mmCIF file of C-alpha atoms in Angstrom:
data_model
loop_
_atom_site.group_PDB
_atom_site.id
_atom_site.type_symbol
_atom_site.label_atom_id
_atom_site.label_comp_id
_atom_site.label_asym_id
_atom_site.label_seq_id
_atom_site.Cartn_x
_atom_site.Cartn_y
_atom_site.Cartn_z
ATOM 1 C CA MET Q 23 1.710 30.945 15.603
ATOM 2 C CA ASP Q 24 -0.299 29.407 13.201
ATOM 3 C CA THR Q 25 -2.106 25.825 13.282
ATOM 4 C CA ALA Q 26 0.093 24.517 10.994
ATOM 5 C CA ASP Q 27 3.511 25.428 12.868
ATOM 6 C CA HIS Q 28 1.827 24.493 15.849
ATOM 7 C CA LYS Q 29 1.134 20.969 14.489
ATOM 8 C CA ILE Q 30 4.105 20.380 12.903
ATOM 9 C CA ARG Q 31 6.630 21.483 16.366
ATOM 10 C CA TYR Q 32 4.306 19.447 18.870
ATOM 11 C CA LEU Q 33 4.615 16.644 16.656
ATOM 12 C CA GLU Q 34 8.331 16.849 16.821
ATOM 13 C CA THR Q 35 8.445 16.542 20.386
ATOM 14 C CA MET Q 36 6.515 13.073 20.540
ATOM 15 C CA ASN Q 37 6.405 9.815 19.412
ATOM 16 C CA LYS Q 38 3.469 7.361 18.757
ATOM 17 C CA GLY Q 39 2.867 6.926 22.596
ATOM 18 C CA ILE Q 40 0.579 3.917 23.594
ATOM 19 C CA PHE Q 41 -1.106 1.640 21.071
ATOM 20 C CA ILE Q 42 -5.069 1.044 21.540
ATOM 21 C CA LYS Q 43 -4.469 -2.711 22.233
ATOM 22 C CA ASP Q 44 -2.427 -1.994 24.890
ATOM 23 C CA ILE Q 45 -5.026 0.159 26.710
ATOM 24 C CA GLN Q 46 -6.089 -1.056 29.934
ATOM 25 C CA PRO Q 47 -8.832 0.273 32.225
ATOM 26 C CA SER Q 48 -8.064 2.956 34.656
ATOM 27 C CA ASP Q 49 -4.894 4.117 32.666
ATOM 28 C CA ARG Q 50 -3.982 7.833 32.039
ATOM 29 C CA ILE Q 51 -2.726 7.355 28.484
ATOM 30 C CA GLU Q 52 -1.104 9.933 26.057
ATOM 31 C CA GLY Q 53 -0.884 8.892 21.728
ATOM 32 C CA LEU Q 54 -1.257 10.057 18.475
ATOM 33 C CA PHE Q 55 -4.551 8.499 17.028
ATOM 34 C CA CYS Q 56 -6.558 8.951 13.681
ATOM 35 C CA VAL Q 57 -10.054 10.028 14.254
ATOM 36 C CA SER Q 58 -12.191 7.863 12.025
ATOM 37 C CA SER Q 59 -15.409 9.424 13.428
ATOM 38 C CA LYS Q 60 -16.842 12.468 15.142
ATOM 39 C CA ARG Q 61 -19.926 13.187 16.485
ATOM 40 C CA ASP Q 62 -21.565 16.051 17.851
ATOM 41 C CA LEU Q 63 -23.746 14.688 20.768
ATOM 42 C CA GLU Q 64 -26.260 15.730 23.992
ATOM 43 C CA THR Q 65 -26.861 14.014 27.115
ATOM 44 C CA ARG Q 66 -30.517 13.294 28.347
ATOM 45 C CA ASN Q 67 -30.294 16.588 30.165
ATOM 46 C CA GLY Q 68 -29.371 18.349 27.081
ATOM 47 C CA ALA Q 69 -25.952 18.993 27.651
ATOM 48 C CA PRO Q 70 -23.190 18.873 24.604
ATOM 49 C CA TYR Q 71 -20.436 16.654 24.479
ATOM 50 C CA ILE Q 72 -18.291 15.040 21.812
ATOM 51 C CA GLY Q 73 -18.024 11.345 20.689
ATOM 52 C CA VAL Q 74 -15.035 10.336 18.663
ATOM 53 C CA THR Q 75 -13.770 6.912 17.163
ATOM 54 C CA LEU Q 76 -9.915 6.571 17.406
ATOM 55 C CA VAL Q 77 -8.025 4.247 15.523
ATOM 56 C CA ASP Q 78 -4.190 3.080 14.697
ATOM 57 C CA ARG Q 79 -3.085 0.000 13.205
ATOM 58 C CA THR Q 80 -4.061 -2.225 16.377
ATOM 59 C CA GLY Q 81 -7.433 -1.299 16.392
ATOM 60 C CA GLU Q 82 -10.091 0.778 17.418
ATOM 61 C CA ILE Q 83 -11.737 2.525 20.859
ATOM 62 C CA GLU Q 84 -14.462 4.980 21.608
ATOM 63 C CA GLY Q 85 -13.395 8.521 23.232
ATOM 64 C CA ARG Q 86 -15.666 11.158 24.501
ATOM 65 C CA ILE Q 87 -15.134 15.032 25.575
ATOM 66 C CA TRP Q 88 -17.262 16.019 28.544
ATOM 67 C CA ASP Q 89 -15.188 19.098 29.106
ATOM 68 C CA ARG Q 90 -14.382 22.274 27.421
ATOM 69 C CA VAL Q 91 -16.729 20.592 24.465
ATOM 70 C CA ASP Q 92 -16.378 24.115 22.334
ATOM 71 C CA ALA Q 93 -12.883 24.487 22.744
ATOM 72 C CA MET Q 94 -11.568 21.031 21.939
ATOM 73 C CA GLY Q 95 -13.840 20.234 19.388
ATOM 74 C CA ALA Q 96 -12.983 23.131 17.643
ATOM 75 C CA VAL Q 97 -9.498 22.160 16.953
ATOM 76 C CA PHE Q 98 -9.866 19.083 15.140
ATOM 77 C CA SER Q 99 -12.301 17.099 12.237
ATOM 78 C CA GLN Q 100 -13.200 13.685 11.562
ATOM 79 C CA GLY Q 101 -9.844 12.028 9.515
ATOM 80 C CA ASP Q 102 -7.424 14.491 11.632
ATOM 81 C CA TYR Q 103 -4.617 12.787 13.447
ATOM 82 C CA VAL Q 104 -4.772 14.221 17.228
ATOM 83 C CA TRP Q 105 -2.617 13.771 20.316
ATOM 84 C CA ILE Q 106 -4.575 12.761 22.602
ATOM 85 C CA ARG Q 107 -4.307 12.868 26.911
ATOM 86 C CA ALA Q 108 -7.265 10.530 28.591
ATOM 87 C CA ASP Q 109 -8.230 8.545 31.390
ATOM 88 C CA SER Q 110 -9.219 4.887 30.263
ATOM 89 C CA GLN Q 111 -12.404 3.804 31.810
ATOM 90 C CA LYS Q 112 -15.201 0.739 31.530
ATOM 91 C CA PHE Q 113 -18.319 1.592 30.190
ATOM 92 C CA ARG Q 114 -21.137 -1.360 29.910
ATOM 93 C CA ASP Q 115 -17.973 -3.829 30.219
ATOM 94 C CA VAL Q 116 -16.200 -2.170 27.439
ATOM 95 C CA THR Q 117 -12.925 0.015 27.402
ATOM 96 C CA GLN Q 118 -13.591 3.843 26.207
ATOM 97 C CA LEU Q 119 -11.477 6.996 26.863
ATOM 98 C CA LYS Q 120 -12.466 10.063 28.981
ATOM 99 C CA ILE Q 121 -10.370 12.865 26.895
ATOM 100 C CA VAL Q 122 -9.272 15.480 28.665
ATOM 101 C CA ASP Q 123 -6.664 17.363 26.025
ATOM 102 C CA VAL Q 124 -6.348 16.990 22.207
ATOM 103 C CA ARG Q 125 -3.893 18.430 19.905
ATOM 104 C CA PRO Q 126 -3.829 18.747 16.274
ATOM 105 C CA VAL Q 127 -0.916 16.737 14.214
ATOM 106 C CA ASP Q 128 -0.114 17.640 10.908
ATOM 107 C CA SER Q 129 -0.646 14.863 8.778
ATOM 108 C CA ASP Q 130 2.569 15.075 6.448
ATOM 109 C CA SER Q 131 4.817 14.383 9.386
ATOM 110 C CA VAL Q 132 2.855 11.047 10.326
ATOM 111 C CA GLU Q 133 4.096 7.660 9.392
ATOM 112 C CA PRO Q 134 1.339 5.756 7.516
ATOM 113 C CA GLU Q 135 2.531 2.773 8.922
ATOM 114 C CA LEU Q 136 1.668 3.243 12.457
ATOM 115 C CA PHE Q 137 -1.924 3.418 11.447
ATOM 116 C CA LEU Q 138 -2.327 0.875 8.280
ATOM 117 C CA PRO Q 139 -1.212 -2.779 7.746
ATOM 118 C CA VAL Q 140 2.668 -2.773 6.319
ATOM 119 C CA THR Q 141 3.962 -5.679 4.210
ATOM 120 C CA PRO Q 142 6.123 -8.419 5.997
ATOM 121 C CA VAL Q 143 8.919 -7.947 4.299
ATOM 122 C CA ASP Q 144 11.596 -5.423 4.734
ATOM 123 C CA ARG Q 145 11.214 -2.497 2.446
ATOM 124 C CA ASP Q 146 14.560 -1.308 2.097
ATOM 125 C CA GLU Q 147 15.596 -4.922 0.957
ATOM 126 C CA LEU Q 148 12.816 -4.889 -1.658
ATOM 127 C CA TRP Q 149 14.127 -1.641 -2.613
ATOM 128 C CA LYS Q 150 17.304 -2.785 -3.195
ATOM 129 C CA GLU Q 151 16.051 -5.832 -5.187
ATOM 130 C CA PHE Q 152 13.945 -3.544 -7.011
ATOM 131 C CA MET Q 153 16.739 -1.535 -8.411
ATOM 132 C CA LYS Q 154 18.874 -4.212 -9.117
ATOM 133 C CA PHE Q 155 16.531 -5.015 -11.915
ATOM 134 C CA VAL Q 156 16.174 -1.225 -12.830
ATOM 135 C CA ARG Q 157 20.044 -1.281 -13.398
ATOM 136 C CA GLY Q 158 19.828 -4.755 -15.005
ATOM 137 C CA ILE Q 159 18.222 -3.275 -18.165
ATOM 138 C CA ARG Q 160 20.125 -3.023 -20.823
ATOM 139 C CA SER Q 161 17.666 -1.178 -23.496
ATOM 140 C CA ALA Q 162 18.777 2.028 -23.909
ATOM 141 C CA ASP Q 163 15.318 3.801 -23.909
ATOM 142 C CA LEU Q 164 14.179 1.819 -21.198
ATOM 143 C CA GLY Q 165 16.900 2.028 -18.947
ATOM 144 C CA LYS Q 166 17.151 5.789 -19.058
ATOM 145 C CA LEU Q 167 13.526 5.779 -18.736
ATOM 146 C CA LEU Q 168 13.254 3.840 -15.567
ATOM 147 C CA ARG Q 169 16.553 5.171 -13.758
ATOM 148 C CA ALA Q 170 15.110 8.638 -14.061
ATOM 149 C CA MET Q 171 11.671 7.768 -12.400
ATOM 150 C CA PHE Q 172 13.243 6.015 -10.116
ATOM 151 C CA GLY Q 173 16.096 8.224 -9.340
ATOM 152 C CA ASN Q 174 13.320 11.018 -8.401
ATOM 153 C CA ARG Q 175 13.331 10.853 -4.690
ATOM 154 C CA ARG Q 176 9.518 11.888 -4.574
ATOM 155 C CA LEU Q 177 8.532 9.101 -6.738
ATOM 156 C CA ALA Q 178 10.828 6.545 -4.995
ATOM 157 C CA ALA Q 179 9.023 7.603 -1.505
ATOM 158 C CA SER Q 180 5.238 7.247 -2.565
ATOM 159 C CA PHE Q 181 6.547 3.985 -4.324
ATOM 160 C CA MET Q 182 8.363 2.468 -1.549
ATOM 161 C CA ASP Q 183 4.697 3.316 0.458
ATOM 162 C CA ALA Q 184 2.049 2.803 -1.382
ATOM 163 C CA PRO Q 185 -0.430 -0.177 -0.996
ATOM 164 C CA ALA Q 186 -1.108 -2.155 -4.256
ATOM 165 C CA ALA Q 187 -5.147 -2.229 -3.784
ATOM 166 C CA LYS Q 188 -8.064 -1.032 -1.175
ATOM 167 C CA LYS Q 189 -9.002 -4.682 -0.523
ATOM 168 C CA MET Q 190 -7.578 -7.512 -2.848
ATOM 169 C CA HIS Q 191 -4.502 -7.934 -2.693
ATOM 170 C CA HIS Q 192 -1.073 -6.077 -0.918
ATOM 171 C CA ASN Q 193 -3.644 -3.993 0.425
ATOM 172 C CA TYR Q 194 -0.901 -2.477 3.154
ATOM 173 C CA ILE Q 195 1.703 -0.118 3.149
ATOM 174 C CA GLY Q 196 4.919 -1.182 0.972
ATOM 175 C CA GLY Q 197 2.069 -3.801 -0.941
ATOM 176 C CA LEU Q 198 3.067 -1.870 -4.397
ATOM 177 C CA LEU Q 199 6.671 -2.751 -3.855
ATOM 178 C CA GLU Q 200 6.358 -5.835 -2.849
ATOM 179 C CA HIS Q 201 4.108 -7.034 -5.792
ATOM 180 C CA SER Q 202 6.277 -5.306 -8.581
ATOM 181 C CA VAL Q 203 9.303 -7.205 -7.355
ATOM 182 C CA SER Q 204 7.354 -10.456 -7.395
ATOM 183 C CA VAL Q 205 5.970 -9.740 -10.823
ATOM 184 C CA ALA Q 206 9.622 -8.741 -12.315
ATOM 185 C CA ARG Q 207 10.897 -11.811 -10.623
ATOM 186 C CA LEU Q 208 8.196 -14.054 -12.619
ATOM 187 C CA ALA Q 209 9.326 -12.038 -15.461
ATOM 188 C CA HIS Q 210 12.796 -13.491 -15.105
ATOM 189 C CA ALA Q 211 11.882 -16.442 -14.823
ATOM 190 C CA VAL Q 212 9.229 -16.441 -17.955
ATOM 191 C CA CYS Q 213 12.012 -15.469 -20.031
ATOM 192 C CA GLY Q 214 14.500 -17.904 -18.992
ATOM 193 C CA LEU Q 215 12.116 -20.810 -20.122
ATOM 194 C CA TYR Q 216 10.879 -18.760 -23.510
ATOM 195 C CA ARG Q 217 14.195 -17.279 -24.628
ATOM 196 C CA HIS Q 218 12.775 -15.134 -27.325
ATOM 197 C CA LEU Q 219 10.902 -12.816 -25.396
ATOM 198 C CA ASP Q 220 12.020 -9.388 -25.016
ATOM 199 C CA ARG Q 221 13.486 -9.674 -21.319
ATOM 200 C CA ASP Q 222 14.191 -6.194 -20.849
ATOM 201 C CA LEU Q 223 10.536 -5.306 -22.043
ATOM 202 C CA LEU Q 224 8.891 -7.515 -19.586
ATOM 203 C CA VAL Q 225 11.070 -6.743 -16.622
ATOM 204 C CA ALA Q 226 10.391 -3.395 -17.048
ATOM 205 C CA ALA Q 227 6.786 -3.503 -17.318
ATOM 206 C CA GLY Q 228 6.465 -5.846 -14.492
ATOM 207 C CA LEU Q 229 8.189 -2.873 -12.389
ATOM 208 C CA VAL Q 230 6.237 0.101 -13.691
ATOM 209 C CA HIS Q 231 2.782 -1.745 -14.751
ATOM 210 C CA ASP Q 232 0.943 -0.418 -11.221
ATOM 211 C CA ILE Q 233 3.413 2.651 -11.119
ATOM 212 C CA GLY Q 234 -0.211 4.821 -11.317
ATOM 213 C CA LYS Q 235 -1.243 3.379 -7.894
ATOM 214 C CA ILE Q 236 1.168 5.739 -6.183
ATOM 215 C CA ASP Q 237 -1.404 8.595 -7.322
ATOM 216 C CA GLU Q 238 -4.562 5.866 -7.448
ATOM 217 C CA PHE Q 239 -4.870 5.739 -3.467
ATOM 218 C CA SER Q 240 -4.790 7.924 -0.080
ATOM 219 C CA TYR Q 241 -2.831 6.053 2.244
ATOM 220 C CA ARG Q 242 -1.726 8.902 4.600
ATOM 221 C CA ARG Q 243 -4.214 7.898 6.354
ATOM 222 C CA PRO Q 244 -6.487 4.804 7.670
ATOM 223 C CA PRO Q 245 -8.484 3.521 5.513
ATOM 224 C CA ILE Q 246 -6.817 3.125 2.303
ATOM 225 C CA ASP Q 247 -9.151 4.563 -0.201
ATOM 226 C CA TYR Q 248 -9.139 6.099 -3.595
ATOM 227 C CA THR Q 249 -8.290 9.358 -4.567
ATOM 228 C CA ASP Q 250 -10.662 11.504 -6.967
ATOM 229 C CA SER Q 251 -8.456 10.935 -9.817
ATOM 230 C CA GLY Q 252 -7.953 7.596 -8.741
ATOM 231 C CA ARG Q 253 -11.685 6.916 -9.015
ATOM 232 C CA LEU Q 254 -12.314 9.270 -12.347
ATOM 233 C CA VAL Q 255 -9.122 8.476 -14.360
ATOM 234 C CA GLY Q 256 -7.410 4.764 -12.771
ATOM 235 C CA HIS Q 257 -4.348 3.709 -12.477
ATOM 236 C CA THR Q 258 -3.376 2.414 -15.846
ATOM 237 C CA VAL Q 259 -4.165 5.855 -17.382
ATOM 238 C CA LEU Q 260 -2.290 7.811 -14.604
ATOM 239 C CA GLY Q 261 0.897 5.191 -14.857
ATOM 240 C CA ILE Q 262 0.777 6.418 -18.701
ATOM 241 C CA GLU Q 263 0.945 9.874 -17.790
ATOM 242 C CA ILE Q 264 3.717 9.672 -14.830
ATOM 243 C CA LEU Q 265 5.511 7.933 -17.758
ATOM 244 C CA ASP Q 266 5.052 10.904 -20.177
ATOM 245 C CA ARG Q 267 6.477 13.369 -17.992
ATOM 246 C CA PHE Q 268 9.238 11.542 -17.363
ATOM 247 C CA LEU Q 269 9.737 11.007 -21.097
ATOM 248 C CA LYS Q 270 9.770 14.739 -21.492
ATOM 249 C CA GLY Q 271 12.121 15.405 -19.107
ATOM 250 C CA GLN Q 272 14.616 12.786 -20.337
ATOM 251 C CA ASP Q 273 14.228 13.651 -24.117
ATOM 252 C CA LEU Q 274 13.115 10.325 -24.890
ATOM 253 C CA GLU Q 275 11.002 9.942 -28.125
ATOM 254 C CA ASP Q 276 7.499 8.675 -26.795
ATOM 255 C CA SER Q 277 7.224 6.942 -30.046
ATOM 256 C CA SER Q 278 10.128 5.012 -29.677
ATOM 257 C CA GLU Q 279 9.615 1.104 -30.311
ATOM 258 C CA GLN Q 280 10.245 0.073 -26.792
ATOM 259 C CA ILE Q 281 8.368 2.977 -25.161
ATOM 260 C CA VAL Q 282 5.170 2.273 -27.204
ATOM 261 C CA ALA Q 283 5.422 -1.324 -26.467
ATOM 262 C CA LEU Q 284 5.888 -0.200 -22.611
ATOM 263 C CA LYS Q 285 3.020 2.093 -22.914
ATOM 264 C CA HIS Q 286 1.074 -1.018 -24.367
ATOM 265 C CA LEU Q 287 1.770 -3.466 -21.676
ATOM 266 C CA ILE Q 288 0.731 -1.075 -19.050
ATOM 267 C CA LEU Q 289 -2.459 -0.663 -20.557
ATOM 268 C CA SER Q 290 -3.183 -3.732 -21.216
ATOM 269 C CA HIS Q 291 -2.298 -5.518 -18.144
ATOM 270 C CA HIS Q 292 -5.630 -5.991 -17.023
ATOM 271 C CA GLY Q 293 -6.181 -8.154 -19.660
ATOM 272 C CA ARG Q 294 -9.840 -7.755 -20.941
ATOM 273 C CA GLN Q 295 -11.826 -4.507 -20.822
ATOM 274 C CA GLU Q 296 -14.069 -5.588 -18.562
ATOM 275 C CA PHE Q 297 -11.455 -5.481 -15.914
ATOM 276 C CA GLY Q 298 -10.341 -1.734 -16.840
ATOM 277 C CA ALA Q 299 -8.154 -2.108 -19.725
ATOM 278 C CA PRO Q 300 -8.348 0.222 -22.499
ATOM 279 C CA VAL Q 301 -6.760 -2.325 -24.594
ATOM 280 C CA LEU Q 302 -6.393 -5.991 -25.009
ATOM 281 C CA PRO Q 303 -2.713 -7.667 -24.917
ATOM 282 C CA MET Q 304 -1.641 -8.012 -28.449
ATOM 283 C CA MET Q 305 2.130 -9.071 -27.977
ATOM 284 C CA GLU Q 306 3.635 -12.250 -26.531
ATOM 285 C CA GLU Q 307 4.755 -10.201 -23.320
ATOM 286 C CA ALA Q 308 1.743 -8.459 -22.975
ATOM 287 C CA VAL Q 309 -0.202 -11.720 -22.114
ATOM 288 C CA ILE Q 310 2.951 -12.863 -19.738
ATOM 289 C CA LEU Q 311 2.580 -9.760 -18.009
ATOM 290 C CA HIS Q 312 -1.560 -10.191 -17.540
ATOM 291 C CA LEU Q 313 -1.124 -13.653 -16.477
ATOM 292 C CA ILE Q 314 1.810 -13.174 -14.085
ATOM 293 C CA ASP Q 315 0.109 -9.745 -12.781
ATOM 294 C CA ASP Q 316 -2.907 -11.721 -11.986
ATOM 295 C CA LEU Q 317 -0.961 -15.032 -10.607
ATOM 296 C CA ASP Q 318 0.827 -12.946 -7.806
ATOM 297 C CA ALA Q 319 -2.222 -10.994 -7.090
ATOM 298 C CA LYS Q 320 -4.172 -14.258 -6.442
ATOM 299 C CA ILE Q 321 -1.273 -16.123 -4.249
ATOM 300 C CA ASN Q 322 -1.099 -12.923 -2.283
ATOM 301 C CA TYR Q 323 -5.084 -13.183 -1.553
ATOM 302 C CA LEU Q 324 -5.114 -16.518 -1.245
ATOM 303 C CA GLY Q 325 -2.273 -16.333 1.596
ATOM 304 C CA ALA Q 326 -4.159 -13.609 3.521
ATOM 305 C CA LEU Q 327 -7.308 -16.180 3.485
ATOM 306 C CA LYS Q 328 -4.642 -18.655 4.815
ATOM 307 C CA LYS Q 329 -3.638 -16.688 7.739
ATOM 308 C CA ASP Q 330 -7.552 -16.527 8.277
ATOM 309 C CA ILE Q 331 -8.074 -20.005 8.440
ATOM 310 C CA SER Q 332 -5.075 -21.088 10.462
ATOM 311 C CA GLU Q 333 -6.077 -18.816 13.357
ATOM 312 C CA SER Q 334 -9.553 -20.633 13.321
ATOM 313 C CA GLY Q 335 -8.000 -23.860 12.927
ATOM 314 C CA ARG Q 336 -10.444 -24.253 9.887
ATOM 315 C CA GLY Q 337 -8.810 -25.791 6.711
ATOM 316 C CA TRP Q 338 -11.440 -24.437 4.353
ATOM 317 C CA THR Q 339 -12.132 -20.821 3.426
ATOM 318 C CA ALA Q 340 -15.457 -18.853 3.962
ATOM 319 C CA TYR Q 341 -17.521 -18.956 0.493
ATOM 320 C CA GLN Q 342 -15.517 -16.509 -1.966
ATOM 321 C CA ARG Q 343 -17.743 -14.479 -3.895
ATOM 322 C CA LEU Q 344 -15.320 -13.400 -6.227
ATOM 323 C CA PHE Q 345 -14.067 -16.944 -7.498
ATOM 324 C CA GLU Q 346 -17.396 -18.274 -7.026
ATOM 325 C CA ARG Q 347 -15.865 -21.405 -4.507
ATOM 326 C CA TYR Q 348 -14.207 -22.565 -1.304
ATOM 327 C CA PHE Q 349 -10.731 -22.613 -1.262
ATOM 328 C CA PHE Q 350 -9.292 -25.626 0.869
ATOM 329 C CA LEU Q 351 -5.970 -24.279 1.857
ATOM 330 C CA GLY Q 352 -5.228 -26.332 4.828
ATOM 331 C CA ARG Q 353 -2.177 -28.799 3.942
ATOM 332 C CA SER Q 354 0.234 -26.486 2.094
ATOM 333 C CA ALA Q 355 3.075 -24.317 3.964
ATOM 334 C CA GLU Q 356 2.051 -21.304 5.304
ATOM 335 C CA PRO Q 357 3.194 -18.270 3.353
ATOM 336 C CA GLU Q 358 5.686 -16.179 4.431
ATOM 337 C CA GLY Q 359 5.790 -13.357 1.476
ATOM 338 C CA ILE Q 360 9.056 -13.077 -0.127
ATOM 339 C CA THR Q 361 11.560 -14.480 1.743
ATOM 340 C CA ALA Q 362 14.990 -13.334 2.875
ATOM 341 C CA GLU Q 363 17.022 -15.968 1.038
ATOM 342 C CA ASP Q 364 14.774 -15.150 -1.909
ATOM 343 C CA MET Q 365 15.986 -11.505 -1.957
ATOM 344 C CA ARG Q 366 19.518 -12.910 -1.216
ATOM 345 C CA ALA Q 367 19.314 -15.079 -4.070
ATOM 346 C CA GLY Q 368 18.448 -12.309 -6.465
ATOM 347 C CA GLN Q 369 21.097 -9.949 -5.089
ATOM 348 C CA ASP Q 370 23.792 -12.394 -5.944
ATOM 349 C CA ALA Q 371 22.768 -13.282 -9.081
ATOM 350 C CA THR Q 372 25.117 -11.711 -11.928
ATOM 351 C CA PRO Q 373 24.105 -10.462 -14.616
ATOM 352 C CA PRO Q 374 20.436 -11.032 -13.702
ATOM 353 C CA GLU Q 375 19.015 -11.667 -17.347
ATOM 354 C CA GLN Q 376 20.870 -15.088 -16.782
ATOM 355 C CA ILE Q 377 18.402 -16.079 -14.209
ATOM 356 C CA ALA Q 378 16.063 -19.310 -15.454
ATOM 357 C CA GLN Q 379 13.656 -19.271 -12.088
ATOM 358 C CA ARG Q 380 13.022 -18.523 -8.931
ATOM 359 C CA LYS Q 381 10.198 -19.161 -6.303
ATOM 360 C CA ILE Q 382 8.346 -16.135 -5.473
ATOM 361 C CA TRP Q 383 7.883 -16.677 -2.075
#
């Protein structure tokens, strides 16, 4: 039996097992963990042992392999998922694991949300609303393109799982979907106020402006990080490449007015070249997309800060170097993400073009 087969078959027989936060001293534990660090060490007497740091979404814990060091050490590497059997014990007032068995687990079979933070909003409900926006696009070219893209199971699954950032905003599983729905809803609101705008273009761009992030980030194992193409190319250009693949598959003209405009909005949505925009916004819809994208990102960032200060009992944040200021967040209601009521409002609105304004959160 080769290693890959062993990994997959073993995973089929188990669930997550224990979470790190639930481990108590003197327990015999079993569970699925990610190896964030692996060190080859020696005791004072020169005997080899292995030190590991194991993580899941609830925290991290140190582990040691004292017996069968070569045999167990050979089956896994740093960054791997492993199924561990171990005895928990106190060492210098800290709980750690004495590992008695390690088995490798195929990373493709692991649910990332077991090891990374997840959007607080039901992703299935978000997806329903997302697809309602897609179906509401009446432009022939834009509608055909987006229906082809999100009718692709692999792309849709990646879009539902991907984070929107490594650190700054919506930096969790499902964050890209949550952010994209929020931006699309803001686009609806703005088009209700400025009715001369191209609603189809602005909403379509709101839905796909960050589509390249499905390839920009690695999120199958902690921590969320950039892929090589994410660092070298960036999500705006990666997004255009994804669009081009589906344009060719649907025999759509990439020179059509609506497609060119959509590409412009994607390429310019960061607003300034020093912020990563290959071109500056040169259309009304492009200016608006930049502003509402930035608005939603910052509100999410402030929401995370608000959670931190609510747990500490303070009204003021720590100094935020990025914004060059403190924030006072002690008086307003606690953010909850996109609420179920908001989503029902979106689902009940018919047609979506007639929506004048909705809450984001």
